[in-house]
mmCIF file of C-alpha atoms and ligand atoms in Angstrom:
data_model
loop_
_atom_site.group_PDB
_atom_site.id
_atom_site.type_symbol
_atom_site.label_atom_id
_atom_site.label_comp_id
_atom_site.label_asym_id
_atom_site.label_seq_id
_atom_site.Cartn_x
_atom_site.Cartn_y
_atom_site.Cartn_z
ATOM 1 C CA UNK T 1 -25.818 6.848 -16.567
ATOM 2 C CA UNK T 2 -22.956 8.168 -14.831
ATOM 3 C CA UNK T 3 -19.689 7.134 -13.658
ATOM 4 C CA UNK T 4 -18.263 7.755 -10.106
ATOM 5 C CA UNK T 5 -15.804 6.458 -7.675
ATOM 6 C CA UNK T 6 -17.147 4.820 -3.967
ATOM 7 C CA UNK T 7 -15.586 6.380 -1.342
ATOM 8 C CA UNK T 8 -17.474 5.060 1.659
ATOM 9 C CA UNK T 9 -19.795 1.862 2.359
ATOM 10 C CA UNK T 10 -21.541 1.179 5.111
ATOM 11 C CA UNK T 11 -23.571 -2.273 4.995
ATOM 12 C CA UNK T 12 -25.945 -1.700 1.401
ATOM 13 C CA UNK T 13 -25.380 2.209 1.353
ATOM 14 C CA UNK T 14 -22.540 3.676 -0.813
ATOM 15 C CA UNK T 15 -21.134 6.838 -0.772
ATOM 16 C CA UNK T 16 -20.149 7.432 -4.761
ATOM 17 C CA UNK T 17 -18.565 10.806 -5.703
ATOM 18 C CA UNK T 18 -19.196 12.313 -9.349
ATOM 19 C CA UNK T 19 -17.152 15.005 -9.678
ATOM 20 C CA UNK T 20 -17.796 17.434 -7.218
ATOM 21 C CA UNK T 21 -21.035 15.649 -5.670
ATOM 22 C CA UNK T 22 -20.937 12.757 -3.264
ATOM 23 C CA UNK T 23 -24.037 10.774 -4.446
ATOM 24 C CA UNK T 24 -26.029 8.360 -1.903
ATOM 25 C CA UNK T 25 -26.145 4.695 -3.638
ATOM 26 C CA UNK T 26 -28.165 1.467 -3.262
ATOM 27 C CA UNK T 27 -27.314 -1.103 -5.525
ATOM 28 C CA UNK T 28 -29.042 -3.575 -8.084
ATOM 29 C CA UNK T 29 -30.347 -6.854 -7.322
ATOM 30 C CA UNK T 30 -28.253 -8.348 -9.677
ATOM 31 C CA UNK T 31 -24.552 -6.952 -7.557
ATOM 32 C CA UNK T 32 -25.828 -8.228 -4.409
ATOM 33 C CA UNK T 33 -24.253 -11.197 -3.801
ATOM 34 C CA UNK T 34 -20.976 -11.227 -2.552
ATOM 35 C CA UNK T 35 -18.284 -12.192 -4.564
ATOM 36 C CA UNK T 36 -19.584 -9.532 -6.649
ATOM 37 C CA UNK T 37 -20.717 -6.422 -4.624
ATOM 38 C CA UNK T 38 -19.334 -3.090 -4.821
ATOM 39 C CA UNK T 39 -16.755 -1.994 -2.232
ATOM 40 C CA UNK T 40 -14.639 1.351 -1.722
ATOM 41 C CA UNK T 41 -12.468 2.108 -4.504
ATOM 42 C CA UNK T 42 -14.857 0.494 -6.797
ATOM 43 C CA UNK T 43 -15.542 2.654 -10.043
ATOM 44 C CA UNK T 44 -19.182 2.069 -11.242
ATOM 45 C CA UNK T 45 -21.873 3.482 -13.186
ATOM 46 C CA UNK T 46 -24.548 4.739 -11.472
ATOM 47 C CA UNK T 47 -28.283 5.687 -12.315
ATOM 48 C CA UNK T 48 -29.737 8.986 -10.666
ATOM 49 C CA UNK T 49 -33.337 8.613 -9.123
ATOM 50 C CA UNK T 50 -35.809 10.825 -10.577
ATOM 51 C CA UNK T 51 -37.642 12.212 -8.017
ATOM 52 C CA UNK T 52 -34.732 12.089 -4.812
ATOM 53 C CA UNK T 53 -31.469 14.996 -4.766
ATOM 54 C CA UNK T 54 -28.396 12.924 -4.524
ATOM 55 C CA UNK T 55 -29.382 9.604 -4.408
ATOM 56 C CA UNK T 56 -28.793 6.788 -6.889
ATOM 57 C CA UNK T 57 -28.678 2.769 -7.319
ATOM 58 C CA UNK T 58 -25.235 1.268 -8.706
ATOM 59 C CA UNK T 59 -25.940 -0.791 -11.830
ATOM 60 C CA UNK T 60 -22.139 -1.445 -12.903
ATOM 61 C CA UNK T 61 -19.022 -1.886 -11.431
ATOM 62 C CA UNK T 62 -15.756 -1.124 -14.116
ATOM 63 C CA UNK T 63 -13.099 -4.223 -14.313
ATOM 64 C CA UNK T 64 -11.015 -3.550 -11.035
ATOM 65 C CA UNK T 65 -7.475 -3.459 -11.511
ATOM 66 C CA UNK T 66 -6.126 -4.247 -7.878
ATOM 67 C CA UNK T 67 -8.489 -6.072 -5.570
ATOM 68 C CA UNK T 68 -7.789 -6.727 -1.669
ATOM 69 C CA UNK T 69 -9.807 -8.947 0.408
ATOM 70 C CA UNK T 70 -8.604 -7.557 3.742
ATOM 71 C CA UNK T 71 -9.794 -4.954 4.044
ATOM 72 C CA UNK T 72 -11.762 -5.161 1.165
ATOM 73 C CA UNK T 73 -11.214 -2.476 -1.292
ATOM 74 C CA UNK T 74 -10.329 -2.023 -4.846
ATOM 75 C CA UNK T 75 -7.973 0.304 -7.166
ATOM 76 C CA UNK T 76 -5.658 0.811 -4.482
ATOM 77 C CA UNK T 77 -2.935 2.819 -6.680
ATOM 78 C CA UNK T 78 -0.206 3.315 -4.035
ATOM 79 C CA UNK T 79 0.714 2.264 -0.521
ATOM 80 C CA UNK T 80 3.301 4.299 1.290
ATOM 81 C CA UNK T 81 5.767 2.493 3.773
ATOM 82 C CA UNK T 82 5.992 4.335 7.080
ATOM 83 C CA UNK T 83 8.935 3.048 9.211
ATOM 84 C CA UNK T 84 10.464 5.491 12.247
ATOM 85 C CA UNK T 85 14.205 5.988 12.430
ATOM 86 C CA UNK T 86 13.513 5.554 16.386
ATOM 87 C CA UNK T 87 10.861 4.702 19.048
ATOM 88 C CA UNK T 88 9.826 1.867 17.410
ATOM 89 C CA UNK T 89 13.042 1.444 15.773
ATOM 90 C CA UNK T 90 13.030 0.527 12.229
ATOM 91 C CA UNK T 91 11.348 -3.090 11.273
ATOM 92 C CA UNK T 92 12.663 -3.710 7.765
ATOM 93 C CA UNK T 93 11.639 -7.494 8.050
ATOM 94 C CA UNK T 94 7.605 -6.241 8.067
ATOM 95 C CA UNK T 95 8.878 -3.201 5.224
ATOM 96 C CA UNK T 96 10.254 -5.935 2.992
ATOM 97 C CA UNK T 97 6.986 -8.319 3.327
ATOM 98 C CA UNK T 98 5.603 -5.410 2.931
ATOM 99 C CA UNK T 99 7.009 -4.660 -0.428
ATOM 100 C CA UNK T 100 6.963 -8.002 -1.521
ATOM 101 C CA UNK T 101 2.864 -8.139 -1.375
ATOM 102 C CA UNK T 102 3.009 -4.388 -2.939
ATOM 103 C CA UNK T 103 5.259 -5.821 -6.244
ATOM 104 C CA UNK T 104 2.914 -8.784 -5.783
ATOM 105 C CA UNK T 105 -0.635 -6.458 -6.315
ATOM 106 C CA UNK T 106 0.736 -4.710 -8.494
ATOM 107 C CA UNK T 107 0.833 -1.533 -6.377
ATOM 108 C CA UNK T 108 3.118 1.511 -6.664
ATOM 109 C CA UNK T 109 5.254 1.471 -3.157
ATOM 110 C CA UNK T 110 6.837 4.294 -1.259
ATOM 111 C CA UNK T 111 8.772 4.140 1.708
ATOM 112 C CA UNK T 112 8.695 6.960 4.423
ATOM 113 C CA UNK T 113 10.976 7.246 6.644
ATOM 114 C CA UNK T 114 9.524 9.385 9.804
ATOM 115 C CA UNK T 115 10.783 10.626 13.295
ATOM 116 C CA UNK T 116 14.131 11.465 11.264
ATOM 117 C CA UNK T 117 14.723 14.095 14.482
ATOM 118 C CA UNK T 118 15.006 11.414 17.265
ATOM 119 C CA UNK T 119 17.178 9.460 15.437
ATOM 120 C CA UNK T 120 20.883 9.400 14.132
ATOM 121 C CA UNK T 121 21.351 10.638 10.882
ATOM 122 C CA UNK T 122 23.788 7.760 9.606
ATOM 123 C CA UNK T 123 20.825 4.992 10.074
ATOM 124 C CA UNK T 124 18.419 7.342 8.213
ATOM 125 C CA UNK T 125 20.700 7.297 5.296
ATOM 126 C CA UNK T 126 22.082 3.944 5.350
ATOM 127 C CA UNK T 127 17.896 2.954 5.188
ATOM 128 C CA UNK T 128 17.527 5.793 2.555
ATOM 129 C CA UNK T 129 19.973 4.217 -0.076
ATOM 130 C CA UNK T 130 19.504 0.438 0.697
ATOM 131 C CA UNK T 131 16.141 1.361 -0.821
ATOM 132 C CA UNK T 132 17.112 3.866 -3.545
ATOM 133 C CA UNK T 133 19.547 1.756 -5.060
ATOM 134 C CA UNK T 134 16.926 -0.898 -5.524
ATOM 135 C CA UNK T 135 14.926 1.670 -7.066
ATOM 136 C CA UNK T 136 12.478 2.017 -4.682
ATOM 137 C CA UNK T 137 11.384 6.194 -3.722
ATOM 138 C CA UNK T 138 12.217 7.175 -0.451
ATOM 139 C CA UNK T 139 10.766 9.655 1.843
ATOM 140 C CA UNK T 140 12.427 11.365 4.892
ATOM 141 C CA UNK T 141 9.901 13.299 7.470
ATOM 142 C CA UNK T 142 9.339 14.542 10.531
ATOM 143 C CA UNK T 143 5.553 14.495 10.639
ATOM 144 C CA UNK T 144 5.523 16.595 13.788
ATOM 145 C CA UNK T 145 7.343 19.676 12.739
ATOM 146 C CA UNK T 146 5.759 18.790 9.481
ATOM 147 C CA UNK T 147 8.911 18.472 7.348
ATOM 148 C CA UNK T 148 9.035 17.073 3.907
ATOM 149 C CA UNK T 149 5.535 16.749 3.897
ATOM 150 C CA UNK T 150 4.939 18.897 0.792
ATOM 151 C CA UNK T 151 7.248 16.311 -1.324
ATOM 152 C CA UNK T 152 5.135 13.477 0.584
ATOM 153 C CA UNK T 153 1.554 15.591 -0.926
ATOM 154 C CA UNK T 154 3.139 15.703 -4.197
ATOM 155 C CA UNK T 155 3.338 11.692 -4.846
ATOM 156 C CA UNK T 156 -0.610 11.660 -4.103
ATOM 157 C CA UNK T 157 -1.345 13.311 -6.950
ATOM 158 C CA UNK T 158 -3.486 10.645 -9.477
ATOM 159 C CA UNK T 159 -3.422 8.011 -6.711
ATOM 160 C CA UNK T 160 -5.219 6.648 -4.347
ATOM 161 C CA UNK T 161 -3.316 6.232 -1.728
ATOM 162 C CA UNK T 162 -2.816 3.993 1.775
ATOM 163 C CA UNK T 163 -0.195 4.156 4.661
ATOM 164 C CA UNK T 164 0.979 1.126 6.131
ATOM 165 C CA UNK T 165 3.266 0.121 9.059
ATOM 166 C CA UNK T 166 3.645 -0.814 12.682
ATOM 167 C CA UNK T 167 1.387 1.411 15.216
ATOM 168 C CA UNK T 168 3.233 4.170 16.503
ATOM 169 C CA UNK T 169 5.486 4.996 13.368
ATOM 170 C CA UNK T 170 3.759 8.394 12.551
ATOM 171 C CA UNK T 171 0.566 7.315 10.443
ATOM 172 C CA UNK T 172 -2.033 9.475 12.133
ATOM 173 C CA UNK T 173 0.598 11.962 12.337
ATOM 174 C CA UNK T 174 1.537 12.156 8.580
ATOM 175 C CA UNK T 175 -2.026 12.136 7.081
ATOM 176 C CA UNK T 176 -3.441 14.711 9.523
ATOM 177 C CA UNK T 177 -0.157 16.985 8.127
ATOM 178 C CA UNK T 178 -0.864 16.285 4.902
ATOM 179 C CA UNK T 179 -4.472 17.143 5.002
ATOM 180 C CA UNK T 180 -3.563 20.447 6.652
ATOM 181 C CA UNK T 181 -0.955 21.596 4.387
ATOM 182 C CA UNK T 182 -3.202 20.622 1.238
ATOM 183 C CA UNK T 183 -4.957 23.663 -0.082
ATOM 184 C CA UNK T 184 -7.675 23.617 -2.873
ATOM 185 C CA UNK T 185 -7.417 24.993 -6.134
ATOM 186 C CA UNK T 186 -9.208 27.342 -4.912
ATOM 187 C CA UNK T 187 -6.908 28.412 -2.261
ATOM 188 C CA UNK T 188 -8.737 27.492 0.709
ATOM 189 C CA UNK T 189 -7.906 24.597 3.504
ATOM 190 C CA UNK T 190 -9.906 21.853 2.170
ATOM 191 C CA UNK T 191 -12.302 21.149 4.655
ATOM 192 C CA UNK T 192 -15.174 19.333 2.827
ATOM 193 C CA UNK T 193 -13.674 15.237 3.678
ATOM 194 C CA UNK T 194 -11.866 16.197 6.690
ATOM 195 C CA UNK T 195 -10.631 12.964 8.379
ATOM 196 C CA UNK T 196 -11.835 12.566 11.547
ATOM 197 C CA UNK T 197 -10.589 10.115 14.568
ATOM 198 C CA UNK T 198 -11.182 7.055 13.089
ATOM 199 C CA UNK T 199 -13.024 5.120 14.766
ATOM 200 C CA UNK T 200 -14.908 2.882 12.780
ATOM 201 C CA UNK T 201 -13.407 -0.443 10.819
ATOM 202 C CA UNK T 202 -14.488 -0.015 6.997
ATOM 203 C CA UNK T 203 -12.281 1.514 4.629
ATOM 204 C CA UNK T 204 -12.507 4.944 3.496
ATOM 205 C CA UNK T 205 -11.366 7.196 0.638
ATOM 206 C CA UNK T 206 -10.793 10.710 1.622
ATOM 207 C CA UNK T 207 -10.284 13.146 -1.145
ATOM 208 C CA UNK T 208 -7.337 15.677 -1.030
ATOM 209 C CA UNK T 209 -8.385 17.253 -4.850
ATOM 210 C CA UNK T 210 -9.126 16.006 -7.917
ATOM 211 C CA UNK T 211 -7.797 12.541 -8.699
ATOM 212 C CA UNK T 212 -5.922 12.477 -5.276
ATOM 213 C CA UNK T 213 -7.275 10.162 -2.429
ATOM 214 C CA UNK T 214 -6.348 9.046 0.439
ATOM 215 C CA UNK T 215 -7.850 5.705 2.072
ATOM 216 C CA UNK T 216 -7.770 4.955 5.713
ATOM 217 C CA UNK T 217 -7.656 1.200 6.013
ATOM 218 C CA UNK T 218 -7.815 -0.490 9.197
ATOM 219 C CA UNK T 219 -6.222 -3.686 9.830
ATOM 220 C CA UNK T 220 -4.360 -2.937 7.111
ATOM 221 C CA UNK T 221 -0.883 -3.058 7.917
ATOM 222 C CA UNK T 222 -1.171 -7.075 9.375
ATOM 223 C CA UNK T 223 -0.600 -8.356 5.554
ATOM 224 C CA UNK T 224 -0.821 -11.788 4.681
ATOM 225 C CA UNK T 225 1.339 -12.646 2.541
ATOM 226 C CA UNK T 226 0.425 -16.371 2.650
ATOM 227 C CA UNK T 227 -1.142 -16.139 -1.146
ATOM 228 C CA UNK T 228 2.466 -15.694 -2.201
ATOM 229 C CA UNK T 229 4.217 -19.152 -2.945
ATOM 230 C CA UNK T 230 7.774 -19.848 -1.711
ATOM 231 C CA UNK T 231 8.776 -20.782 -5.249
ATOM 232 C CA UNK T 232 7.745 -17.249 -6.824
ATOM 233 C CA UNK T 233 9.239 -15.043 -3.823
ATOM 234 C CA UNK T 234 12.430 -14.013 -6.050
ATOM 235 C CA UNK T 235 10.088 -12.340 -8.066
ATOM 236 C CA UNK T 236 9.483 -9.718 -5.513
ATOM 237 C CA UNK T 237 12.400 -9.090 -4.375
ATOM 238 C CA UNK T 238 13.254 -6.724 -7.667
ATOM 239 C CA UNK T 239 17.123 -6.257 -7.398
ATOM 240 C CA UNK T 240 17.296 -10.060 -7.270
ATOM 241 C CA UNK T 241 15.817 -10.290 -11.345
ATOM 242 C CA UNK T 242 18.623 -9.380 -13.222
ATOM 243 C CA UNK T 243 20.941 -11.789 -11.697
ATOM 244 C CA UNK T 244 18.038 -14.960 -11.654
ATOM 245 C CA UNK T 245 19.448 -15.843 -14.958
ATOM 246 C CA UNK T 246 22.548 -16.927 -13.852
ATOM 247 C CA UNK T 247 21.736 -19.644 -11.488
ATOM 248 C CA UNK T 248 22.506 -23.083 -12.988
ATOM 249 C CA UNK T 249 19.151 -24.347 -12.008
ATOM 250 C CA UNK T 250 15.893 -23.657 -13.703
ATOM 251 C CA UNK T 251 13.398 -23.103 -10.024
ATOM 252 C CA UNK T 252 16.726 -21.938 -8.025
ATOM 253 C CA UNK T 253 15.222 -21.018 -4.795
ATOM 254 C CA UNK T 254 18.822 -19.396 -3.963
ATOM 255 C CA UNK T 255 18.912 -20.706 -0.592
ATOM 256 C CA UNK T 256 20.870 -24.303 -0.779
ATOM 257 C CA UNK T 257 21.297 -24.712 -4.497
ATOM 258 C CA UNK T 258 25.126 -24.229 -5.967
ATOM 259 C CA UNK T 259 26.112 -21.769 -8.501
ATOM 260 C CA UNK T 260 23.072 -19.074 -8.137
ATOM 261 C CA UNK T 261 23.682 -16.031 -9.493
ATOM 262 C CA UNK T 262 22.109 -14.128 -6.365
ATOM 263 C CA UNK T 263 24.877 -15.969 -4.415
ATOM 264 C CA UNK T 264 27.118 -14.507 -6.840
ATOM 265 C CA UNK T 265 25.728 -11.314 -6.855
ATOM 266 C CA UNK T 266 25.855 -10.811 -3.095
ATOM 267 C CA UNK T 267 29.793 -12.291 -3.042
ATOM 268 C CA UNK T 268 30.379 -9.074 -5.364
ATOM 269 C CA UNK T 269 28.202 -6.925 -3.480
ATOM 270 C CA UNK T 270 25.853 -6.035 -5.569
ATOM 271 C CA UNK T 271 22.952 -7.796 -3.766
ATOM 272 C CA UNK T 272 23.030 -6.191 -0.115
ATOM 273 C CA UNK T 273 23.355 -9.164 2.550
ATOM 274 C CA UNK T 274 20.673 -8.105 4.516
ATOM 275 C CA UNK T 275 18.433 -7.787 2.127
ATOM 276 C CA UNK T 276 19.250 -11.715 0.996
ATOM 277 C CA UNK T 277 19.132 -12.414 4.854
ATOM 278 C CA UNK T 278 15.524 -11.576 5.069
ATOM 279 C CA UNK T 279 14.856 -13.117 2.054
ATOM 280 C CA UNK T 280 15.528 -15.937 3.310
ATOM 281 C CA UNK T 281 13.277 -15.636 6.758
ATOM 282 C CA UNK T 282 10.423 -14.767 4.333
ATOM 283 C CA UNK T 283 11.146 -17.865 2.556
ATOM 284 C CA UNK T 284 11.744 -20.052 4.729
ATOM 285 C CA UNK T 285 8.147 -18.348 6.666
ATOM 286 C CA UNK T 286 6.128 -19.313 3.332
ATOM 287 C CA UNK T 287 7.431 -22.690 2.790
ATOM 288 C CA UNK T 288 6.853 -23.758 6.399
ATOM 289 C CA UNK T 289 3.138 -22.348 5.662
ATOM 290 C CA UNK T 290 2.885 -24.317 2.774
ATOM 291 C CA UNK T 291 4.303 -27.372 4.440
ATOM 292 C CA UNK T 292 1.610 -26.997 6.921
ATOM 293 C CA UNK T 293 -1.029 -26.562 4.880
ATOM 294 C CA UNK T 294 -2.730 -29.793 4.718
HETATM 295 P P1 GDP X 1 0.436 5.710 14.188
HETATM 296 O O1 GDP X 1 0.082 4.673 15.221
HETATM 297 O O2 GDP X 1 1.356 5.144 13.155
HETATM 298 O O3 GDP X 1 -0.748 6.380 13.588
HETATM 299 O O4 GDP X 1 1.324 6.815 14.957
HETATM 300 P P2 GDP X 1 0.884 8.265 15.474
HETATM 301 O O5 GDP X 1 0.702 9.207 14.346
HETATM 302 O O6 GDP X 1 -0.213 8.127 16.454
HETATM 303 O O7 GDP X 1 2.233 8.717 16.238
HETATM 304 C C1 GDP X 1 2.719 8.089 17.402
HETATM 305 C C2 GDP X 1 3.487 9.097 18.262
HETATM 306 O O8 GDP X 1 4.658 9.538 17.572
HETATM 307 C C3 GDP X 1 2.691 10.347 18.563
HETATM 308 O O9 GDP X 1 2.944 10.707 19.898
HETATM 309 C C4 GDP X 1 3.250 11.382 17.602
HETATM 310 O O10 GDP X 1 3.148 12.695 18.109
HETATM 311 C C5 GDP X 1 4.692 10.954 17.496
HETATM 312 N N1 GDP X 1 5.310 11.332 16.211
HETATM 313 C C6 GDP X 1 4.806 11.130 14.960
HETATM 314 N N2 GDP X 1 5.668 11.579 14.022
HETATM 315 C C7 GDP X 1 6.750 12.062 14.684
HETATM 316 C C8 GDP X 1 7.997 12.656 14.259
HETATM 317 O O11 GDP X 1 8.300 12.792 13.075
HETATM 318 N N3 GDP X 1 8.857 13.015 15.251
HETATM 319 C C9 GDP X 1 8.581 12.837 16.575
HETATM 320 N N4 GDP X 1 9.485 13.228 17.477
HETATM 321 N N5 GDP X 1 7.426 12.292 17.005
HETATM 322 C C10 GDP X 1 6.518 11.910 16.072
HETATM 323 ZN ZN1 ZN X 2 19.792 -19.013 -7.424
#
């Protein structure tokens, strides 16, 4: 038995790489049915065949720790933020859904900050410490002259890791750098899981090292964050914790309720107002869901 990571499924065949091999996978009757079938990012034990180089049948999948439905893919580490300073301009009502459903999954978030050349300087750093000061690690690039992509490489180390954000922010751009400034341990380009145009719709984990990945998820970047109740949105929002406790009432949604410590905290600045503004557009956004539901 041996234990490998899936990197690639397409319908019953899985691509599972053991250390340096990729190894070609069915899988066992008994992991067939849906709800409980292997998909990329899966760990799982696999059994060689005897008599066939390469190939093997999955008999095990470990306990996942993050699992995503759409796309479908587990162990998701890490999911970095891409927003452009300019052209489109910055949409920090999709970044902060955004990192509500990250704190949600439990997934590390990063925010990038890209096309720092065709904008003004002031916006990039006004975005840069909103963000910092919640505690949140921010990224400045220019993916086309390929600046501060080597800090960017760094954070993928142990992680697998996605990119999410509106179409045209840099994605592409960014992950092709990466993958040409990331050289081996051997100290050669790798070149073995070079990404190519994507142009299929399944997830895929692209390997940048040992322990380093890099998934290219389609559709991934329309996130609903529907599964989140109105009631438990506060939680995400991670500056707002500290100050919870001070609201009067136990369930404070801090929207029309009196003497909430966010309100409190934002009348002595240390909540920033726009942050509480779209807050309150994602709130009000779930609760009309919900209201709607049946
Ligand atoms: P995606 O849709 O998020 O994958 O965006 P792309 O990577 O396709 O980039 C969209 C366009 O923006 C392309 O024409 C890129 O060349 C350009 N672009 C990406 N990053 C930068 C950057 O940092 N600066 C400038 N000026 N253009 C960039
Ligand atoms: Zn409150």
């Amino acid at each position: 038995m041996q234990r490998g990571l899936i990197i690639n499924n397409i319908s019953n065949l899985y691509q599972v790489q053991v250390g340096d091999e990729i190894i070609e996978c069915n899988v066992r009757g008994k992991l067939k049915q849906e709800d409980i079938s292997p998909v990329v990012g899966d760990i799982v034990e696999i059994e060689l065949l005897e008599n066939e180089k390469s190939k093997g049948i999955i008999d095990n999948i470990i306990p996942r720790n993050v699992y995503l439905k759409r796309p479908k893919m587990a162990n998701l580490t890490q999911i970095i933020f891409v927003v452009s300073l300019k052209s489109p301009k910055p949409d920090l009502l999709l970044l902060d859904k955004q990192l509500v459903y990250a704190e949600y999954l439990n997934i590390n978030p990063i925010i990038c900050i890209n096309k720092i050349d065709l904008g003004r300087e002031e916006d990039c750093k006004n975005i840069t410490k909103l963000y910092q000061d919640i505690g949140y690690k921010v990224m400045n690039t220019n993916a086309k002259e390929r600046l501060g992509i080597k800090e960017l490489q760094k954070l993928l180390e142990n992680n697998v890791t996605a990119f999410s954000g509106n179409s045209g922010v840099g994605k592409s751009t960014l992950i092709n750098a990466i993958f040409e400034e990331n050289i081996t341990e051997e100290g050669d380009i790798s070149q073995k899981n070079k990404r190519g145009k994507n142009t299929t719709t399944n997830v895929k984990l692209y390997s940048l090292g040992k322990d380093k990945y890099i998934a290219d998820t389609p559709g991934f970047s329309t996130f609903d964050i529907t599964e989140i109740e109105s009631n438990d949105l506060d939680k995400y929002f991670i500056e707002f914790e500290r100050y919870v406790p001070n609201c009067e009432y136990i369930g404070c949604n801090h929207i029309k309720e009196q003497n909430c410590g966010i309100k409190q905290a934002l009348s002595e600045n240390e909540i920033s107002q726009e942050r509480y503004e779209r807050y309150c557009k994602i709130y009000d956004y779930l609760k009309d869901k919900e209201d709607h539901k049946w």
